[in-house]
């Protein structure tokens, strides 16, 4: 048995002691007491008040190491392993490969590859970032808010179109981002919700009324809050305003300093009560892990500078910064406390898709976070339990 002492854990009050089984599972979490020497105690790790968390979960990531997820083929299985290993080194335990708007054929091919890869990961049981399913960001998006999505592949939502895309891959599709105003009956949202697929509203011009109807039909998430949607307005709060005031709706957001002003992130997190209604995403593109430069992006090109990717016309396409950089940014920008920032990258993404957070029975793939008082910087490392 391994004991971790003097740990701070997001969501727990005061210093905690964590007991880890030889199989690296969390067996007990309890408030700190006086140290008692026990026989057969294999190891004691005193983290001296540092924060301990599970690894990050990224619900919106478009590629890595030069591979865009909508472009994957059966030849890319080894490359996907490399990406998972890379994300593991960046503190990510699990992620949803995100397929931006593309052709139905490309959606089908990518889903087929990821279905095979997920089965392979389950069989191998390696210490690496796990593919938890797939996020379809499109093609049911509003043309006026398409952002960098290719217009020729946009579709209006319909049950027939959903079936063509999802087909036999329903079990691995975890999230679909759509614009609710494109389908006034709400039957697509109801259908997806009934099948256990999370509906996220985004790339949309929905009014507050339209968003409310979508939430009543079963939508429960917002894709990259503020981006590709109407701004908050005092007379028309819009999609985002309705999401903020609706219980059990989670707003994903990007914290790279370019997609959303830190001031607006402060407003969002105060309104959402932090991790209770929001979660971090990276929205990272294929050049994640590669140096700045010009890279292909579907039939176009993106230019990456200082971790931000743009099309030639200046349209923001995404970032190349890993998820936990967002956690560090939130603390360094003094937007929220350390506990909340860590939870936004590790706890709330799990809860948004129905997974357990830090609790007994979880695998002890743990991160140790340290606040460096002299530099006023938050750093992290994977906790070695060997």
PDB file of N, CA, C and O in Angstrom, residues 27 121 144 251 290 303 338 365:
ATOM      1  N   UNK A  27      -7.831   3.692  -2.880  1.00  0.00           N
ATOM      2  CA  UNK A  27      -8.618   2.862  -1.970  1.00  0.00           C
ATOM      3  C   UNK A  27      -9.285   3.679  -0.870  1.00  0.00           C
ATOM      4  O   UNK A  27     -10.381   3.342  -0.411  1.00  0.00           O
ATOM      5  N   UNK A 121      -6.880  -0.065 -27.651  1.00  0.00           N
ATOM      6  CA  UNK A 121      -6.425   0.495 -26.377  1.00  0.00           C
ATOM      7  C   UNK A 121      -6.956  -0.314 -25.191  1.00  0.00           C
ATOM      8  O   UNK A 121      -6.228  -0.571 -24.232  1.00  0.00           O
ATOM      9  N   UNK A 144     -23.406  31.292 -40.932  1.00  0.00           N
ATOM     10  CA  UNK A 144     -22.941  32.613 -40.516  1.00  0.00           C
ATOM     11  C   UNK A 144     -21.953  32.537 -39.352  1.00  0.00           C
ATOM     12  O   UNK A 144     -21.219  33.494 -39.101  1.00  0.00           O
ATOM     13  N   UNK A 251     -20.335  24.753 -19.868  1.00  0.00           N
ATOM     14  CA  UNK A 251     -19.777  25.578 -20.929  1.00  0.00           C
ATOM     15  C   UNK A 251     -18.285  25.288 -21.085  1.00  0.00           C
ATOM     16  O   UNK A 251     -17.492  25.537 -20.165  1.00  0.00           O
ATOM     17  N   UNK A 290       4.300  20.444 -32.479  1.00  0.00           N
ATOM     18  CA  UNK A 290       5.234  20.837 -33.528  1.00  0.00           C
ATOM     19  C   UNK A 290       5.576  22.317 -33.375  1.00  0.00           C
ATOM     20  O   UNK A 290       4.831  23.071 -32.741  1.00  0.00           O
ATOM     21  N   UNK A 303      -1.545  29.192 -40.208  1.00  0.00           N
ATOM     22  CA  UNK A 303      -0.256  29.658 -39.718  1.00  0.00           C
ATOM     23  C   UNK A 303      -0.279  29.656 -38.201  1.00  0.00           C
ATOM     24  O   UNK A 303      -1.196  30.221 -37.583  1.00  0.00           O
ATOM     25  N   UNK A 338      -6.208  28.332  -7.340  1.00  0.00           N
ATOM     26  CA  UNK A 338      -5.553  27.123  -7.841  1.00  0.00           C
ATOM     27  C   UNK A 338      -6.505  25.931  -7.856  1.00  0.00           C
ATOM     28  O   UNK A 338      -6.585  25.193  -8.843  1.00  0.00           O
ATOM     29  N   UNK A 365      -3.780   7.586 -11.509  1.00  0.00           N
ATOM     30  CA  UNK A 365      -2.918   8.316 -12.442  1.00  0.00           C
ATOM     31  C   UNK A 365      -2.950   9.773 -11.995  1.00  0.00           C
ATOM     32  O   UNK A 365      -3.824  10.541 -12.406  1.00  0.00           O
TER      33      UNK A 365
END
